[in-house]
Coordinates of C-alpha atoms and ligand atoms in Angstrom, one line a residue:
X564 CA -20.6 -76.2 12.3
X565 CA -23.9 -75.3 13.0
X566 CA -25.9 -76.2 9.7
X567 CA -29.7 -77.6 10.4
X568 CA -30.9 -81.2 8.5
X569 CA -34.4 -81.9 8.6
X570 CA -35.3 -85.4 7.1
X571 CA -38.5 -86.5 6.4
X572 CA -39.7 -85.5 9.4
X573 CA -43.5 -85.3 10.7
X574 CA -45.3 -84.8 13.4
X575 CA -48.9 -86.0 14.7
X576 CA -51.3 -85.1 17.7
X577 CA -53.5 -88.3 18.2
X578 CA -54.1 -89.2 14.8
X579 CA -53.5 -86.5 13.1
X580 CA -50.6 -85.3 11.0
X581 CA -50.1 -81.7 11.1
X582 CA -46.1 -81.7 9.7
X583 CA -46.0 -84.0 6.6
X584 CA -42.8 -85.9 6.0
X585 CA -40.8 -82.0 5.2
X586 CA -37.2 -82.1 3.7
X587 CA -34.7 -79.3 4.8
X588 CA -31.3 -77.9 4.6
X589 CA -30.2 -74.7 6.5
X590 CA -26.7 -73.9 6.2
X591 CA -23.9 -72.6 8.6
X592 CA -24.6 -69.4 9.7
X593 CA -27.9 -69.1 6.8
X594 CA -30.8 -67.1 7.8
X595 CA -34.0 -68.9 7.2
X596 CA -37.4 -68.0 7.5
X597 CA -40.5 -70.0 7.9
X598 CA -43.7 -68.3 6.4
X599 CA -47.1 -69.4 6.0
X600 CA -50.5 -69.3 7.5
X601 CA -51.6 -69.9 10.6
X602 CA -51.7 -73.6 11.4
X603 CA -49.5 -74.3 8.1
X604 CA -46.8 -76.2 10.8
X605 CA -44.3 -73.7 11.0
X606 CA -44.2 -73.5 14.8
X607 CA -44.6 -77.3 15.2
X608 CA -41.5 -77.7 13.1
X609 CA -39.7 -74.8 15.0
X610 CA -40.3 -76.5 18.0
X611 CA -39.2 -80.0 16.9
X612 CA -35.5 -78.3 16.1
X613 CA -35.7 -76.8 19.4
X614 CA -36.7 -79.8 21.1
X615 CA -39.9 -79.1 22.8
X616 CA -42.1 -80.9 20.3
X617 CA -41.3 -84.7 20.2
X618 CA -40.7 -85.7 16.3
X619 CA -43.1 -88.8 15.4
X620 CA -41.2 -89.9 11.9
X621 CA -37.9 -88.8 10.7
X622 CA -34.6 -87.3 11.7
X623 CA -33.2 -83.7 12.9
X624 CA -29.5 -82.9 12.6
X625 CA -27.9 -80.0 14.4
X626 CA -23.7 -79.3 13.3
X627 CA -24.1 -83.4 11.7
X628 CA -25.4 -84.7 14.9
X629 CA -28.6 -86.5 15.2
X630 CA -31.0 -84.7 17.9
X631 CA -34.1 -87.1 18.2
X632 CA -33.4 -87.8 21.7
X633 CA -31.2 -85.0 22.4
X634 CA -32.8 -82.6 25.7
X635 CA -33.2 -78.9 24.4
X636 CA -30.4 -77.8 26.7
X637 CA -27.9 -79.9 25.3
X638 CA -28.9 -79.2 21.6
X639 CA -27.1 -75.9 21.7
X640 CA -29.5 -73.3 20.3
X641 CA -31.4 -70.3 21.9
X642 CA -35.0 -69.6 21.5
X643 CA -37.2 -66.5 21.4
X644 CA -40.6 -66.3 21.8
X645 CA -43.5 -63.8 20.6
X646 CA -44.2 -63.5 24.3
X647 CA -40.8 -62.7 25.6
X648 CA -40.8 -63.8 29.4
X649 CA -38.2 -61.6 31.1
X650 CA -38.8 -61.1 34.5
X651 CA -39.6 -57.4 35.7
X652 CA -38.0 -57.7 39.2
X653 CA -34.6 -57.9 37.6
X654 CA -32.7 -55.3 36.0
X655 CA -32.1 -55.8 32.4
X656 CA -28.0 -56.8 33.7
X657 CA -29.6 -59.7 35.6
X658 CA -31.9 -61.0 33.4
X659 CA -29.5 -61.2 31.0
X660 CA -27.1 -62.8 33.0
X661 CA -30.0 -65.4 33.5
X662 CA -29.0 -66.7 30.0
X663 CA -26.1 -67.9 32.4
X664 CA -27.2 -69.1 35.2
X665 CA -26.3 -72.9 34.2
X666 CA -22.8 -71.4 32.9
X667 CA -19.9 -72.6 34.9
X668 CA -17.6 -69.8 33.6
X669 CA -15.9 -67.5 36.1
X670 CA -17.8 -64.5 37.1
X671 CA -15.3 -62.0 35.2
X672 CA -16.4 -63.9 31.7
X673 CA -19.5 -63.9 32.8
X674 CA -19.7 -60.2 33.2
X675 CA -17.5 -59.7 30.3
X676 CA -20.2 -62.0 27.7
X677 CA -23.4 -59.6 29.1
X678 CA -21.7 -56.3 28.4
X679 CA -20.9 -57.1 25.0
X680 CA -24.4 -58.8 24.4
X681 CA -25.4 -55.6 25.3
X682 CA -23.1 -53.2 23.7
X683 CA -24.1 -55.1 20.5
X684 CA -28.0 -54.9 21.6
X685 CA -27.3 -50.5 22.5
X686 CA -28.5 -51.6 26.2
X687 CA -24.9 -50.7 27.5
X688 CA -26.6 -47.9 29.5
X689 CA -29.8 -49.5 30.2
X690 CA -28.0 -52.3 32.8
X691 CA -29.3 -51.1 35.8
X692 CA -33.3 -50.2 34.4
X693 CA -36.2 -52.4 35.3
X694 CA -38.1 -53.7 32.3
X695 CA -40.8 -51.9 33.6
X696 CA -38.7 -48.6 32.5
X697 CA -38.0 -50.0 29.2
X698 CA -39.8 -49.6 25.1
X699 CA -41.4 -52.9 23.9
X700 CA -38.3 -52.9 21.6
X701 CA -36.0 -52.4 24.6
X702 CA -37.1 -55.6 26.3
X703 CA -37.5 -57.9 23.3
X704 CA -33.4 -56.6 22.8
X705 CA -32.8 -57.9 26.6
X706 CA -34.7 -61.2 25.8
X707 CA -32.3 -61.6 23.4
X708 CA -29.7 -60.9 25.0
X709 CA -30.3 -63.3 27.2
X710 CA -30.3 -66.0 24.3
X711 CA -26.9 -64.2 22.8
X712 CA -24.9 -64.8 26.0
X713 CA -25.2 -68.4 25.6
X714 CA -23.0 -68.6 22.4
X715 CA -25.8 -70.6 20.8
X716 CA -24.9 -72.1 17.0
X717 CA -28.6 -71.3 16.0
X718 CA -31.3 -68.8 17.3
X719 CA -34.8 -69.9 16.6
X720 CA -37.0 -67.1 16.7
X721 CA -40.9 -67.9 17.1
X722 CA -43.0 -64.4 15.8
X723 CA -40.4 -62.8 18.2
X724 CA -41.5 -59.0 16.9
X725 CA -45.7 -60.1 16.2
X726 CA -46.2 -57.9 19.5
X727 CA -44.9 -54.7 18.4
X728 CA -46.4 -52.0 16.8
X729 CA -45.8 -51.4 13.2
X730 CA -43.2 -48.9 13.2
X731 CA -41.1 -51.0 15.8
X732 CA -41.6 -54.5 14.3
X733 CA -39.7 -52.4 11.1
X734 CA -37.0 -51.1 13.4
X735 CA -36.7 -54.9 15.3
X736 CA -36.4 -56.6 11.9
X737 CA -33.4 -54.1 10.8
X738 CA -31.6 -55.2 14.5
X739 CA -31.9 -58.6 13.9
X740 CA -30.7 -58.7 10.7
X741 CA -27.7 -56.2 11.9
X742 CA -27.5 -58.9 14.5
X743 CA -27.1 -61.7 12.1
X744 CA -24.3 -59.7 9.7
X745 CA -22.2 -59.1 13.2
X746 CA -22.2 -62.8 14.3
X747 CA -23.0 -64.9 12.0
X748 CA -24.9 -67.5 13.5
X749 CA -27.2 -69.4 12.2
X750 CA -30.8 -68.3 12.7
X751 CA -34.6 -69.9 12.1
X752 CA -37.2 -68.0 12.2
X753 CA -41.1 -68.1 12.2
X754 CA -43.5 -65.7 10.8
X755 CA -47.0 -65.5 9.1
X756 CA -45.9 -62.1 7.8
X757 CA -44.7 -62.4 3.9
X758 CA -43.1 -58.8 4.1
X759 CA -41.0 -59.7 7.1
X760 CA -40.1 -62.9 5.6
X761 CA -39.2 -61.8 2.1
X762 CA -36.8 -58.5 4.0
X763 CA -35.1 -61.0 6.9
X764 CA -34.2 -64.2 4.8
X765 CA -31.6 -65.2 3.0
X766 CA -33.6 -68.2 2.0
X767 CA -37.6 -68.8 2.3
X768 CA -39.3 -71.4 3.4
X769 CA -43.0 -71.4 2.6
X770 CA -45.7 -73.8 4.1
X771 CA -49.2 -74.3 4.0
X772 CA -51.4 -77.2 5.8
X773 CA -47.9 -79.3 7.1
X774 CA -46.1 -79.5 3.7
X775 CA -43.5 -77.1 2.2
X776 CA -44.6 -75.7 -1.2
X777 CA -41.1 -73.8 -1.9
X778 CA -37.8 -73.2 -0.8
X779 CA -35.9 -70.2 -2.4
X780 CA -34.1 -66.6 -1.9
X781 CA -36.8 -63.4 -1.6
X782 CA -36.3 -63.3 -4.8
X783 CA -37.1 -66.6 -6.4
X784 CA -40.2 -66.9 -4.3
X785 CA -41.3 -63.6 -5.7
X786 CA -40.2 -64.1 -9.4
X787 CA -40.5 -67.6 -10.1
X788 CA -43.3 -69.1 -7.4
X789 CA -44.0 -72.6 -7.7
X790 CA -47.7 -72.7 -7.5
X791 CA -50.7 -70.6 -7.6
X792 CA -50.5 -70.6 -3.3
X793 CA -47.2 -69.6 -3.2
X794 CA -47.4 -67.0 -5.9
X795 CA -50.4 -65.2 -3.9
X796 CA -49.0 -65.5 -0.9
X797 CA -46.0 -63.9 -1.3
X798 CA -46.2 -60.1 -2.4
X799 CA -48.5 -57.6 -1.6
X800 CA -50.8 -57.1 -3.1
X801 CA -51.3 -60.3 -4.7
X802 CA -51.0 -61.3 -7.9
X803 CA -53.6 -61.2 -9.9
X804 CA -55.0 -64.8 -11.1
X805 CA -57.3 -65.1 -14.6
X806 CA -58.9 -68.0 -16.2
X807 CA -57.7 -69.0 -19.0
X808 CA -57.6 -71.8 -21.6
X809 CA -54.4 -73.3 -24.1
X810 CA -56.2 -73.2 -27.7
X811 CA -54.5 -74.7 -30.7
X812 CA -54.1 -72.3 -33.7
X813 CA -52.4 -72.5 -36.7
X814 CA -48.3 -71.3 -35.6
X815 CA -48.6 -73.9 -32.7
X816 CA -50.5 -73.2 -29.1
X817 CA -52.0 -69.7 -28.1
X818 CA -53.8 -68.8 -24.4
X819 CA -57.4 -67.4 -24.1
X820 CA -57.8 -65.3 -21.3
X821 CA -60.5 -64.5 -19.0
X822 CA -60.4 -60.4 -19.6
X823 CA -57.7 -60.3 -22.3
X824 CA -58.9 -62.4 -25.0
X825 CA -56.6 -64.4 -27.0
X826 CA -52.5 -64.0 -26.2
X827 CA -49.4 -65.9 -27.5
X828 CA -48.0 -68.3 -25.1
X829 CA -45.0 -67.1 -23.3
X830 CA -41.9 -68.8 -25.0
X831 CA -41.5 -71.4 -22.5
X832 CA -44.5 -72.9 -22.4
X833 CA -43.5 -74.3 -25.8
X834 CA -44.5 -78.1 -26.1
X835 CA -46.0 -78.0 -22.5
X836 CA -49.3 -77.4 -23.7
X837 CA -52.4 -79.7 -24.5
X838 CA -55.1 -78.2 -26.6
X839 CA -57.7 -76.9 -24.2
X840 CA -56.1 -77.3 -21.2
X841 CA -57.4 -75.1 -18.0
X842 CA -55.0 -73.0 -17.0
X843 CA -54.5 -69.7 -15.0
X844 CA -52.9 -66.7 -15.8
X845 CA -51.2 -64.6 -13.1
X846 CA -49.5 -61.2 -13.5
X847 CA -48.7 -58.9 -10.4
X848 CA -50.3 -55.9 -10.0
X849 CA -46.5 -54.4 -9.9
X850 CA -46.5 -55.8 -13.4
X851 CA -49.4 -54.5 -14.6
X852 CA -48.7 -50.5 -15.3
X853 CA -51.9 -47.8 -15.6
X854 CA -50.5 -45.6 -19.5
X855 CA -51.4 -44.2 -22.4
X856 CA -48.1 -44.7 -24.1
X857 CA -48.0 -46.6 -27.1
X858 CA -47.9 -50.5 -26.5
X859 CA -44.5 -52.1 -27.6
X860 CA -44.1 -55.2 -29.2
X861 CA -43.6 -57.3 -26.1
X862 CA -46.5 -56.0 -24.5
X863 CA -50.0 -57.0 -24.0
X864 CA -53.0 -54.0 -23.6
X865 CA -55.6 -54.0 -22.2
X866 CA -58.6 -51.7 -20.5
X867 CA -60.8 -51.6 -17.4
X868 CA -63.0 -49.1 -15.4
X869 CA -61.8 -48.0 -12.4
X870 CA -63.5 -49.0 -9.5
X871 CA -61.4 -47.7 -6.4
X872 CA -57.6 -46.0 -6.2
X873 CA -55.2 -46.9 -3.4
X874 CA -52.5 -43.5 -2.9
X875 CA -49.5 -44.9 -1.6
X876 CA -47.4 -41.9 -2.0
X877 CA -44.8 -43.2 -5.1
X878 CA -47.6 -45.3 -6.4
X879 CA -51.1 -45.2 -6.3
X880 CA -53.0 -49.1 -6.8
X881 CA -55.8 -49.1 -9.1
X882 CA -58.4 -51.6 -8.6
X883 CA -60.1 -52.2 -11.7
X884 CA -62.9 -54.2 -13.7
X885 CA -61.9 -55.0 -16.9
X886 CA -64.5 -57.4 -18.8
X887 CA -66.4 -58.6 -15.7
X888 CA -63.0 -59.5 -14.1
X889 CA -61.2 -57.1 -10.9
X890 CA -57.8 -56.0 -11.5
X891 CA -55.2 -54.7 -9.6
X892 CA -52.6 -52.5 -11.1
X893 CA -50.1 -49.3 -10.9
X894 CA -50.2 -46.1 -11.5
X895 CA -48.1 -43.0 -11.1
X896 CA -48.3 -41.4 -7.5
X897 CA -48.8 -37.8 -9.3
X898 CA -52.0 -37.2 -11.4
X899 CA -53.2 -41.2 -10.9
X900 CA -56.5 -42.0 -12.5
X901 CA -60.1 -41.0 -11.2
X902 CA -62.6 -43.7 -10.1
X903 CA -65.3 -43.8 -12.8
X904 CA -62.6 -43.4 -15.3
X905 CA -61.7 -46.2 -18.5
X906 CA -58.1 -46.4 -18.3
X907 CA -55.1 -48.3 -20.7
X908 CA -53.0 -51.1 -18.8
X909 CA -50.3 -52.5 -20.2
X910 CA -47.8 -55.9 -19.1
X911 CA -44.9 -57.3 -21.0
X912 CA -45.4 -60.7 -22.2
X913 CA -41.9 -61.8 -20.0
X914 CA -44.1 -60.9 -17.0
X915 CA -46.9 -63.4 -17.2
X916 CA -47.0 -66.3 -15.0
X917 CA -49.0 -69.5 -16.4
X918 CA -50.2 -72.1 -13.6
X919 CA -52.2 -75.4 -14.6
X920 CA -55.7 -75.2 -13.5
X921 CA -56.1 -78.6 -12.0
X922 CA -52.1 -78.7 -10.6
X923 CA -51.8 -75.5 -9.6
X924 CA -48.6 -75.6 -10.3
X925 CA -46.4 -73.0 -12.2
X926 CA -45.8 -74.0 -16.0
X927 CA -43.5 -70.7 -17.0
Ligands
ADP1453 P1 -48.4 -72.3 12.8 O1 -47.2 -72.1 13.7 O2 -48.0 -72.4 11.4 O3 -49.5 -71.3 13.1 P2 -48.6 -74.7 14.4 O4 -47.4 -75.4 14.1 O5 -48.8 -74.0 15.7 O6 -49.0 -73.7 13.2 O7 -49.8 -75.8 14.3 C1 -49.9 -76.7 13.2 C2 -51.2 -77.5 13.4 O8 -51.0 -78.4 14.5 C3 -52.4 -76.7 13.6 O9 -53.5 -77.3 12.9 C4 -52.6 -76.8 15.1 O10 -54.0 -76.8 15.4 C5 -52.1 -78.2 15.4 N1 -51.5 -78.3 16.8 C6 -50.5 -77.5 17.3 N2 -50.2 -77.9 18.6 C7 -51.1 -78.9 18.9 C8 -51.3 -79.7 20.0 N3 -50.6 -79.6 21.2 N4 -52.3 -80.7 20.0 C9 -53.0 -80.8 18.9 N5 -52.9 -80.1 17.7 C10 -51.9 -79.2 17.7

């Protein structure tokens, strides 16, 4: 077993506590990603599960057994880096076969474990090269190979593909997460990138300033975000946040909002409402659809100017003013709208997030 217990664990420099008492359980063979800004903690806590950070308060489990005090070698995990240090007088065989060096299996195993780290890696005819001769993608693969030959029961991976140009990071996410399918292990992994974050994990961690703000799959983060941080940090690009106010009127509660005017309260905000209370309104810009079609009954209308138009190809972003507030929303990729131009918006009611003001925390 190779699950991953985190308990109340924190970490200080000096005086300072930069990982706040966090709570966390990663299941056997679970791929979880950390996410969050820079200097959130994510690192620091990687590092405490790997053993090269010392844990001030609290307790880290690896497979049910207490690590505290356990040395990184004998925790049984493989780590890699953003900065992937393999060594370019060795051929991509031997510096995999460095994962090994410590190994005391016989030499044919030995061999046997590198050529099927690097079948599964497509470095089977690479062996001989010099990284020197190899792609940025190429050598992070050997880097991990060298991890892979060690049989570990988690990988932790620190920003491992923050190096590589855009079009490679995509095709080093898809290998990894190939990687993960084929063996099953358990993997950690660190990122301040939402899109790699919300495509690699099965489950999300997000932090910000040493505390975690949510745990959930890609797709509760996105649909159901705690708080107003986690709902703007994750999806791009964000969701847009208005002011708004809970008003009483006669059939119960109603919203005023900063742009739209007066709204009914989404269902389930039923009874969770105090006359006058500050509040935010989110909706993402995904949400938020550019048309001249006649509103249904579930929807809300509204209208803005557009200010600027983002063509993405399927979709083109609108970014528009609508009563002194900016907007982002969708439109069509063919015949979007013109800048200059008024144009209709709609949202369904079900879309709407609601936040409390002073909380920030999600109310629907
Ligand atoms: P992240 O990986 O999310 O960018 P880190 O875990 O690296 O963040 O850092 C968390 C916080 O801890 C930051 O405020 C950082 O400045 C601080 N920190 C990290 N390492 C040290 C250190 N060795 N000494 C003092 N402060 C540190």
């Amino acid at each position: 077993m190779s699950d991953v217990q985190l308990n109340r664990v924190s970490k200080s420099y000096g005086k300072t506590e930069v990982v706040h008492g966090i709570d966390l359980d990663i299941g056997d063979g679970e791929f979880v990603v950390l996410v969050g800004p820079s200097g959130c903690g994510k690192s620091t806590t990687l590092r405490m599960i790997a053993g090269l950070e010392e844990i001030t308060e609290g307790t880290i489990s690896i497979g049910g057994t207490v690590v505290n005090r356990m040395e990184p070698r004998d925790r049984n995990i493989a780590m890699v880096f953003q900065n992937y240090a393999i060594y370019p007088h060795m051929s991509v065989y031997k510096n995999i076969a460095f994962g090994l060096r410590k190994s005391k299996l016989p030499a044919a195993d030995k061999d046997r474990k590198i050529r099927d780290a690097a079948g599964i890696l497509d470095l089977s005819d690479l062996l001989e090269r010099r990284p020197s001769a190899l792609s940025g993608g190429q050598r992070q693969r050997v880097a991990i190979g060298r991890a892979m030959v060690r049989d570990p029961s988690v990988f932790l991976f620190d920003e491992p593909v923050s190096n590589l140009d855009a079009q490679l990071r995509a095709q080093m996410r898809l290998e990894i997460k190939k990687l993960h399918q084929t063996m099953g292990t358990t993997i950690i992994f660190v990122t301040h990138d939402q899109i790699e974050a919300m495509t690699l994990a099965d489950r999300i961690v997000i932090m910000k300033d040493g505390d975690i703000h949510q745990i959930g799959t890609p797709t509760e983060v996105y649909q159901a975000p705690a708080n107003m941080f986690v709902a703007r940090f994750i999806g791009s690009p964000s969701m847009n946040m208005l002011g708004a106010r809970a008003v009483a009127a006669d059939d119960g509660i109603g919203l005023r909002v900063d742009g739209l005017g007066a709204i009914a309260a989404p269902a389930g905000l039923h009874g969770k409402l105090s006359d006058g209370q500050a509040l935010a309104v989110g909706i993402r810009p995904d949400d938020l659809i550019v048309s001249d079609a006649p509103a249904d009954m579930d929807m809300i209308s509204l209208s803005g100017a557009v200010e600027v138009i983002e063509p993405l190809g399927p979709d083109t972003l609108v970014y528009a003013r609508v009563d002194g507030h900016d907007v982002i929303a969708k439109a069509p990729g063919r015949n979007p709208p013109v800048v200059g131009a008024t144009v209709a918006m709609q949202m369904r009611q079900a879309d709407i997030h609601v936040f409390d003001a002073a909380s920030e925390t999600a109310l629907v």
